[in-house]
CSV table of C-alpha atoms and ligand atoms in Angstrom, one decimal:
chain,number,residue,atom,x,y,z
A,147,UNK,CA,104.1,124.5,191.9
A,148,UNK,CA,103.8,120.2,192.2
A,149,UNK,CA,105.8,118.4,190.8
A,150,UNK,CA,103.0,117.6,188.1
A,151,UNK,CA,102.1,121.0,187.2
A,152,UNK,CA,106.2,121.3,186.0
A,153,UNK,CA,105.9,118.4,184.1
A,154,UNK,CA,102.7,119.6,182.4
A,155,UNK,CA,104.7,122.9,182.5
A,156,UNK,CA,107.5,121.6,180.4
A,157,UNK,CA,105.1,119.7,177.7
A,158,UNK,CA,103.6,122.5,177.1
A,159,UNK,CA,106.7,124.5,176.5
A,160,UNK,CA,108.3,121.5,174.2
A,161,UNK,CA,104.9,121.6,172.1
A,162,UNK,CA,104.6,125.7,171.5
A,163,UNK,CA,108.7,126.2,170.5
A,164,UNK,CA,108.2,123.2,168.5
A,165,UNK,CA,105.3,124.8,166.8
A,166,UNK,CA,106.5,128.0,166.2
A,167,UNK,CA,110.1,127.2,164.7
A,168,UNK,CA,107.8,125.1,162.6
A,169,UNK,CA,106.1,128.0,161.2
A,170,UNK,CA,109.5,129.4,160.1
A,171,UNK,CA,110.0,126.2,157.8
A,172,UNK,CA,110.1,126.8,154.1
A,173,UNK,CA,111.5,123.9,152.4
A,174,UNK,CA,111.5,120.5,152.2
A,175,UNK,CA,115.2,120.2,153.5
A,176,UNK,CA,114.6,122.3,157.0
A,177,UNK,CA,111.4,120.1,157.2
A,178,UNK,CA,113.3,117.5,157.7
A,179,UNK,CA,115.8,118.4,160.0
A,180,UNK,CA,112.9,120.2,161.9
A,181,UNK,CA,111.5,116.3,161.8
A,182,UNK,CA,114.5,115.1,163.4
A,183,UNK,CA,114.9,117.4,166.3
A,184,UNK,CA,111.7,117.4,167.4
A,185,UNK,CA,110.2,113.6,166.7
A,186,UNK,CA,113.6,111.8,166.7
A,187,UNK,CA,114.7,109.7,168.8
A,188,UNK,CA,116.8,112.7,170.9
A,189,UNK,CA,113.9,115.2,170.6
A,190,UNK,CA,112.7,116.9,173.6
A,191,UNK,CA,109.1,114.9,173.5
A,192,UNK,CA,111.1,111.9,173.3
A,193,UNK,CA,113.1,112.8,176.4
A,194,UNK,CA,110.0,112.9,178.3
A,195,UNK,CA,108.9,109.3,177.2
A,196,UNK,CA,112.0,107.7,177.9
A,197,UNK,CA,112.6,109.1,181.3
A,198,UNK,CA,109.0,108.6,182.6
A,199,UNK,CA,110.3,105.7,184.9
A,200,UNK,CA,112.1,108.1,187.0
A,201,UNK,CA,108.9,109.8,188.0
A,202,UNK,CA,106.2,109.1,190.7
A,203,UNK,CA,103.7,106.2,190.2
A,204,UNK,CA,101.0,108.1,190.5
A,205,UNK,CA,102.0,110.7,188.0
A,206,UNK,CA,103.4,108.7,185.1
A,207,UNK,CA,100.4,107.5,183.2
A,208,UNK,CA,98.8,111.3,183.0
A,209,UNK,CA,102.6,112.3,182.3
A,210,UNK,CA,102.4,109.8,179.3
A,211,UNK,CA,98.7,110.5,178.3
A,212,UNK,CA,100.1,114.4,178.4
A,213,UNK,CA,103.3,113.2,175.9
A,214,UNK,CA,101.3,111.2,173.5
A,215,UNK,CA,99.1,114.1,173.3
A,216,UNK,CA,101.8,116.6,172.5
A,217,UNK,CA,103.6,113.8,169.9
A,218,UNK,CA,100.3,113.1,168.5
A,219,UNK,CA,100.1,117.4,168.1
A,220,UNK,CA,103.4,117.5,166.4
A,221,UNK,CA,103.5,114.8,163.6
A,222,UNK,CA,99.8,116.3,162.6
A,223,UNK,CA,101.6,119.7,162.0
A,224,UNK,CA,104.3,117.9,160.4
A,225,UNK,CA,101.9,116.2,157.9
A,226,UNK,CA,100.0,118.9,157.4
A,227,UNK,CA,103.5,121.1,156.7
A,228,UNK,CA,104.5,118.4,154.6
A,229,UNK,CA,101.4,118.9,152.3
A,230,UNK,CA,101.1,122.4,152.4
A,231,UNK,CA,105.0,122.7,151.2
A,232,UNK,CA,104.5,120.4,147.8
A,233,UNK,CA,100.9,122.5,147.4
A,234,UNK,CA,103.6,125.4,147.4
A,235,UNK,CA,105.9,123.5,145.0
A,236,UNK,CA,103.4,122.9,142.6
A,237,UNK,CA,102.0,126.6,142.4
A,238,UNK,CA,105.6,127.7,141.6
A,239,UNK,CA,106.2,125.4,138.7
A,240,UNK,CA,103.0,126.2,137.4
A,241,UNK,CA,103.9,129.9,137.1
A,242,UNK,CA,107.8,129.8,136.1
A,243,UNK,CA,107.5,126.4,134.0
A,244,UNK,CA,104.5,127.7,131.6
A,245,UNK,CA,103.6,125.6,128.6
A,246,UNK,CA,103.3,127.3,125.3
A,247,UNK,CA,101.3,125.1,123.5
A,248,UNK,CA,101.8,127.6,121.0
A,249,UNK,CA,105.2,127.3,119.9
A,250,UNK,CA,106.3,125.0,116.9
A,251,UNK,CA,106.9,121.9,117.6
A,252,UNK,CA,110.0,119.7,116.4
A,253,UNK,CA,109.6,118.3,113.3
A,254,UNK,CA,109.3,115.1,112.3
A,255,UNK,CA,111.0,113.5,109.0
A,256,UNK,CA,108.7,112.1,106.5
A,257,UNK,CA,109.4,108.8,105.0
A,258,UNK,CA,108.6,108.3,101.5
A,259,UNK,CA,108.3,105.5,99.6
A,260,UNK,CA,111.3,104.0,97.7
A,261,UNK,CA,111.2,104.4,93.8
A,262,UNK,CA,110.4,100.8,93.2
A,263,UNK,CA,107.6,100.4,95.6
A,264,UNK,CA,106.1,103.8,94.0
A,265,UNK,CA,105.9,102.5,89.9
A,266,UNK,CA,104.6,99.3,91.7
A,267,UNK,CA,101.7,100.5,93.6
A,268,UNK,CA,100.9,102.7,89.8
A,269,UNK,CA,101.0,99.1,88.2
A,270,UNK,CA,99.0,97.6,90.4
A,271,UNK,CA,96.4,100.8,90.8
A,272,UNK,CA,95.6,100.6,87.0
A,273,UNK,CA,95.2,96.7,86.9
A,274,UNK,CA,92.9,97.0,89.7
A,275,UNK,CA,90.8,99.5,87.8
A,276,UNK,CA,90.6,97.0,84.8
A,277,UNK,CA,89.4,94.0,87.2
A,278,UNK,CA,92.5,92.1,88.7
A,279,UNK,CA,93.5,91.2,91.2
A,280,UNK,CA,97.1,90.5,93.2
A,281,UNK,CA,98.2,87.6,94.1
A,282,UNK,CA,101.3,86.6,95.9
A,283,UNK,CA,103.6,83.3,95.1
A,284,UNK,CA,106.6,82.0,96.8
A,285,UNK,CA,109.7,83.6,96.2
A,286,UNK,CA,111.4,80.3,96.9
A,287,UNK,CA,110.9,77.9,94.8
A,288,UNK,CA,110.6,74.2,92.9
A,289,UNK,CA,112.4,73.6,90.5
A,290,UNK,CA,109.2,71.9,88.5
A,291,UNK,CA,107.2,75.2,89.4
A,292,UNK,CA,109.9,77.4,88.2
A,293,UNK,CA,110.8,75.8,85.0
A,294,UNK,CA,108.9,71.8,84.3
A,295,UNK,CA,105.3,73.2,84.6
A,296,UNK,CA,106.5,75.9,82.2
A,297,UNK,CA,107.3,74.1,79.4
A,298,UNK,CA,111.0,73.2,80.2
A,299,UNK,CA,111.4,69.9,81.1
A,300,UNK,CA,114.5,69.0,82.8
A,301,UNK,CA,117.8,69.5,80.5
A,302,UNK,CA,115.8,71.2,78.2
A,303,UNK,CA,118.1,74.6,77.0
A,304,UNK,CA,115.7,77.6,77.6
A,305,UNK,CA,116.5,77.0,81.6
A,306,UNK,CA,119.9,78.4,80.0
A,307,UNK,CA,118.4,81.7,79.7
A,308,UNK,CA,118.4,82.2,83.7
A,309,UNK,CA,121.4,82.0,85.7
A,310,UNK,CA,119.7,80.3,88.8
A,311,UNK,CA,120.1,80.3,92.4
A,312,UNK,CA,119.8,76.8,93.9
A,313,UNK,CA,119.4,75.6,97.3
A,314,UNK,CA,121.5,72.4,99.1
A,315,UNK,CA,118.1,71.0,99.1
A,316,UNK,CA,117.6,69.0,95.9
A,317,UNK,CA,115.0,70.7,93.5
A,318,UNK,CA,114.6,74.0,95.5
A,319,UNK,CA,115.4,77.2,94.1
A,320,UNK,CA,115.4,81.2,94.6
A,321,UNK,CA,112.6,81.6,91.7
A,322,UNK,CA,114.4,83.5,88.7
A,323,UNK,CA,110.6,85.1,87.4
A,324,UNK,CA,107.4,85.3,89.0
A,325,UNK,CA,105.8,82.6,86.3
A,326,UNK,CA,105.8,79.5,88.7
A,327,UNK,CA,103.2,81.9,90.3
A,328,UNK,CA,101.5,81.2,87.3
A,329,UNK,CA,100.8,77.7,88.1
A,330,UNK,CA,99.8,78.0,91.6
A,331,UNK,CA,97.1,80.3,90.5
A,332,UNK,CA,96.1,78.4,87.8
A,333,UNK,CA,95.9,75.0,90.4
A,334,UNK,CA,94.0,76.8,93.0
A,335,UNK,CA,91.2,78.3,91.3
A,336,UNK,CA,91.1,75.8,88.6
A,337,UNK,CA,88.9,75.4,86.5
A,338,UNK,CA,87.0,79.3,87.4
A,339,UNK,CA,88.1,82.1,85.2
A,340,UNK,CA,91.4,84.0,85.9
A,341,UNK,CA,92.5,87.9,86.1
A,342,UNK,CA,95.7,88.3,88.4
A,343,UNK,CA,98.4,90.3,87.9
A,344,UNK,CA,101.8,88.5,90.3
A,345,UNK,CA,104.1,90.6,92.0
A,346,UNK,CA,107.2,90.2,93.6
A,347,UNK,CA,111.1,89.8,94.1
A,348,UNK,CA,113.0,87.5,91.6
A,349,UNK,CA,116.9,86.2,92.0
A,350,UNK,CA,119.4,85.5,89.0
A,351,UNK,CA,123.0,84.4,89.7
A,352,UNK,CA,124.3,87.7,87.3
A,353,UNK,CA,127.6,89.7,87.7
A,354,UNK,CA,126.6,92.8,89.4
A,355,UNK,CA,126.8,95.9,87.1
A,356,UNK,CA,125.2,99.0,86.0
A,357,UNK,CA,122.7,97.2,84.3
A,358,UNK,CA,122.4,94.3,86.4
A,359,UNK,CA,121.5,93.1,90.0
A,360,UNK,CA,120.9,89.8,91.4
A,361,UNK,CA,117.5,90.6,92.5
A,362,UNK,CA,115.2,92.6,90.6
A,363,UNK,CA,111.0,93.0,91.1
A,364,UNK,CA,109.0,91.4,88.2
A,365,UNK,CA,104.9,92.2,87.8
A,366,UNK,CA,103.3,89.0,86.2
A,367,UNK,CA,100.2,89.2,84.2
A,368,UNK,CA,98.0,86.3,83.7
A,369,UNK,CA,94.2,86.3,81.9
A,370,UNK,CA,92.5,82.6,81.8
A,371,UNK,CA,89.1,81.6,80.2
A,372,UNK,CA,87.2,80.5,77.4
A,373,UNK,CA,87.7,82.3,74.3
A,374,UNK,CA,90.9,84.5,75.2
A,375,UNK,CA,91.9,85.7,71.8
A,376,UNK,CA,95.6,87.6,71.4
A,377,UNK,CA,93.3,90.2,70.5
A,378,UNK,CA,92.4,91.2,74.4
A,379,UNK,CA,96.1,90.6,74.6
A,380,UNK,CA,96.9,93.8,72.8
A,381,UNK,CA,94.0,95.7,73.8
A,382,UNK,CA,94.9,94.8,77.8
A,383,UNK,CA,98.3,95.7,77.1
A,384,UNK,CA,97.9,98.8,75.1
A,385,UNK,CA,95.2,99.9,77.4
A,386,UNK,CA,98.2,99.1,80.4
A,387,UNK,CA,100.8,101.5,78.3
A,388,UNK,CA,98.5,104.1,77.9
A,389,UNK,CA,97.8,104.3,81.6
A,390,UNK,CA,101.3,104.2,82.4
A,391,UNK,CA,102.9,106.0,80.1
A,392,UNK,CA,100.0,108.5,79.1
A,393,UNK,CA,97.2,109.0,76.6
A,394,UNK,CA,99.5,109.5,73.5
A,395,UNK,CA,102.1,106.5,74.1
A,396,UNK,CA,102.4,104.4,71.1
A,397,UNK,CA,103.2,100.9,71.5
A,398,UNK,CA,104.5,98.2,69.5
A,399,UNK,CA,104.2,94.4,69.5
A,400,UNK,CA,107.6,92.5,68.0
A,401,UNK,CA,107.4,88.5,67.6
A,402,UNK,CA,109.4,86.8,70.2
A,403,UNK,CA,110.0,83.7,71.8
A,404,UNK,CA,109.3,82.2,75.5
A,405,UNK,CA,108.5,78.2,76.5
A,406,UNK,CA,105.5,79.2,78.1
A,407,UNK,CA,103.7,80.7,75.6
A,408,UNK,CA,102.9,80.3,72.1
A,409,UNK,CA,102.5,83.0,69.7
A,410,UNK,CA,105.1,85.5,71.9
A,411,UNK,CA,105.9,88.5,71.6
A,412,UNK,CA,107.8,91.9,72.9
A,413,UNK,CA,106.0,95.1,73.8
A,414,UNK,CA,108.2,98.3,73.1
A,415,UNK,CA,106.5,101.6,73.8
A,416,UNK,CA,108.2,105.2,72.2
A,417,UNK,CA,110.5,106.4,73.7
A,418,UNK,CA,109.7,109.1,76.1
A,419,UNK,CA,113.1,110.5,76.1
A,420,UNK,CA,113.3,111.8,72.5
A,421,UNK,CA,109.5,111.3,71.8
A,422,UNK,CA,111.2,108.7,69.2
A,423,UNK,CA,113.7,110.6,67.6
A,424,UNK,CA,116.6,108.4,68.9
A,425,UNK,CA,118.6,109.2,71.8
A,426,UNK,CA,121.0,107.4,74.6
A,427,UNK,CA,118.5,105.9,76.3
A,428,UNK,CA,116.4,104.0,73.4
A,429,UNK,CA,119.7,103.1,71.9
A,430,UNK,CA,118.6,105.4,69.1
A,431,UNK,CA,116.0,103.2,68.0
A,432,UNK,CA,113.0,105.7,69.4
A,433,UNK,CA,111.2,102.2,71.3
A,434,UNK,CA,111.7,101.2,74.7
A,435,UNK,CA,111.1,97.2,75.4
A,436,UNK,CA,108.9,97.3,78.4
A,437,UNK,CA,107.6,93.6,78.3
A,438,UNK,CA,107.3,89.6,77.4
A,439,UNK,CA,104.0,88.7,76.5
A,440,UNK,CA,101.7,85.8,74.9
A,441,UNK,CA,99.2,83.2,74.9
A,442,UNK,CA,99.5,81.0,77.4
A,443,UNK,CA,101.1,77.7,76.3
A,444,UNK,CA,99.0,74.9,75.5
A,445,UNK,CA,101.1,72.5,78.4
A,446,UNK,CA,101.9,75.3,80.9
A,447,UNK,CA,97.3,75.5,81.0
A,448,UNK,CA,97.7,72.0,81.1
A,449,UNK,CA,99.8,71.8,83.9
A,450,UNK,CA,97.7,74.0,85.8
A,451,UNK,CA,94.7,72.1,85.8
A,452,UNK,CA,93.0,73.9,82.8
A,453,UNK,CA,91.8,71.6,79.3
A,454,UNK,CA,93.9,73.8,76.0
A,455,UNK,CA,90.9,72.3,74.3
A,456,UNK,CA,88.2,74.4,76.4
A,457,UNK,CA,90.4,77.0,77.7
A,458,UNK,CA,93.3,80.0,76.5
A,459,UNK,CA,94.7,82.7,78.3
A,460,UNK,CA,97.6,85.8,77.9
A,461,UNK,CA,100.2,86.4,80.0
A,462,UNK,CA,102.9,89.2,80.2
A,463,UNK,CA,105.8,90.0,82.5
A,464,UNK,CA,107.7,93.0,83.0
A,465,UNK,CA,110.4,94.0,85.2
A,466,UNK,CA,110.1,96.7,87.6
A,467,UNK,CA,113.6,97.7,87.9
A,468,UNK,CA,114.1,98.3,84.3
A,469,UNK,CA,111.3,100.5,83.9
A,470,UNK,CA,111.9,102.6,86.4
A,471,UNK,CA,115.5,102.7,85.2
A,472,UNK,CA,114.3,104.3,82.1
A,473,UNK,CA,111.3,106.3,83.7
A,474,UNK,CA,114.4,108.1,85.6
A,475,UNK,CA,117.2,108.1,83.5
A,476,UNK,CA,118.8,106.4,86.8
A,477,UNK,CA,122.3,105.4,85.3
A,478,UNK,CA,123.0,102.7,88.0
A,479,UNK,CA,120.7,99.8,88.9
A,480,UNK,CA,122.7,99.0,91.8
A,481,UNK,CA,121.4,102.8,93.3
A,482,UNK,CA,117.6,100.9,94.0
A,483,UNK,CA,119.3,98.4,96.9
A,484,UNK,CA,122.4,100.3,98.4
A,485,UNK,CA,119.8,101.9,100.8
A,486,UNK,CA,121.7,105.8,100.1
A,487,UNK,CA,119.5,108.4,101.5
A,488,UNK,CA,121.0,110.4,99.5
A,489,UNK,CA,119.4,108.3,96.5
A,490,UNK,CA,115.8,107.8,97.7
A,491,UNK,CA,115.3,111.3,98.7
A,492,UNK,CA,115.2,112.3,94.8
A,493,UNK,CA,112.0,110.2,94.3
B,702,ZN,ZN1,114.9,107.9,72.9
């Protein structure tokens, strides 16, 4: 045998043990160590390359054609082990890691919507059927909008009635009612005809207690035009109850008194507790308060761009937190903004 044919020989014999222990590999882990001793840098094929000088001239470029070839042979069996073991891989989790789509799945917690939020959107639902519409005002606040443009003029007493909340900035306030909205309706859409009803938040410097809170949600409801009687009044207001409170609440009108409008006066509504027999809640009295209404003062249309001589309007307010109060016996006001899950869940 020449020297060349026991070269070839030996290539030949790296190239078919190589192949065959390859056969035996069934993991990723003997892939690799298969890897390394036979395409590292110590492998057998590698031998060959590296001690090429110490053969013949003549016979080391067909000895290194003959290596490259046997490499070449070797990392495409690798490659092609490589693939075949993930194809493996991926047959096997298939079968032992079956999804049951039908199986329950985890459950999800509903939300719901806090008590407040829930008697608001019923407000706003049945003023909506009767043809208003909402609009929002600042809850902060000038001091003219919250009290001048309503008929209280600086100093005058009735800004007794509200503990107010004022800013280090002169003449700015946390609004203490949702009327100054009142104005800024009245001065954008002046002098067009007006049916809004004004939602929102409202801040009063109070002691906290049972009954009270230092921010409460107010619905405002305002009616502009020509010829507004204190008729429509009533018959908007009764038609309100009704909605809310069902088909056979009675209501009440009591005269009252507010700057901003002139005649005033209280709605009650019976009592839905005792059906007006007297009990706890309605003090014994059998009537719930549930509102401040009237026609809109003669100034406060004034200030809002509207002539008193041409044009009249009603207006009510009612507080959210109050009614809700009642609607569910809740004996603590403070309940609606502690945020107790174990509170909202009831609702
Ligand atoms: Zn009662």
């Amino acid at each position: 045998m020449t020297d060349q044919a026991k070269e070839l020989e030996k290539l030949t014999q790296i190239r078919t043990e190589a192949l065959s222990v390859l056969a035996d590999v069934r993991d990723e882990e003997a892939l690799e160590a298969w890897r390394v001793a036979n395409l590292g840098r110590s492998s057998p094929v590698m031998h060959v390359f590296s001690s090429l000088g110490q053969l013949d001239k003549e016979l080391r470029p067909l000895m290194g054609q003959a290596a490259n070839e046997v490499r070449t042979a070797l990392e495409a069996a690798l490659e092609e082990k490589q693939h075949l073991l993930k194809e493996a891989a991926l047959r096997k989790a298939l079968e032992t890691e079956q999804l049951d789509v039908t199986m329950p799945g985890r459950p999800v917690e509903r939300g719901r919507l806090h008590p407040l939020t829930q008697v608001l959107r019923r407000i706003t639902r049945i003023f909506g059927d009767m043809g208003f519409q909402v609009y929002h005002s600042p809850e902060v606040e000038t001091d003219d909008y919250n009290f001048t443009y309503l008929n209280m003029p600086p100093y005058h007493p009735a800004r007794d009635m509200w503990d107010t909340f004022y800013t280090k900035d002169e003449g700015v306030l946390l609004r203490t009612h949702t009327s100054p909205g009142q104005i800024r309706v009245m001065r954008e859409r002046a002098p067009e005809p007006i049916r809004v009803i004004l939602p929102g938040a409202t801040m009063r410097y109070e002691q906290l207690s049972a009954r009270s809170e230092i921010e409460f949600a107010q619905v405002e409801v305002l009616v502009v035009g020509e010829g507004v009687t204190f008729a429509e009044l009533k018959g908007t207001l009764e038609d309100f109850a009704r909605r809310l409170f069902g088909e056979d609440a009675r209501t009440r009108l009591r005269p009252s008194h507010f700057p901003f409008t002139e005649p005033s006066a209280e709605m009650d509504v019976g009592c839905f507790v005792c059906g007006g027999e007297g009990c706890a809640v309605c003090k014994e009295t059998g009537w719930l308060e549930i509102l401040g209404c009237g026609m809109v003062h003669p100034v406060v249309l004034e200030y809002g761009g509207y002539d008193p001589l041409v044009y009249s309007g009603f207006a009510a307010g009612m507080g959210i937190d109050r009614s809700t109060l009642m609607r569910y016996r809740i004996d603590d006001i403070r309940h609606f903004r502690n945020n107790d899950i174990r509170f909202l869940r009831q609702f």
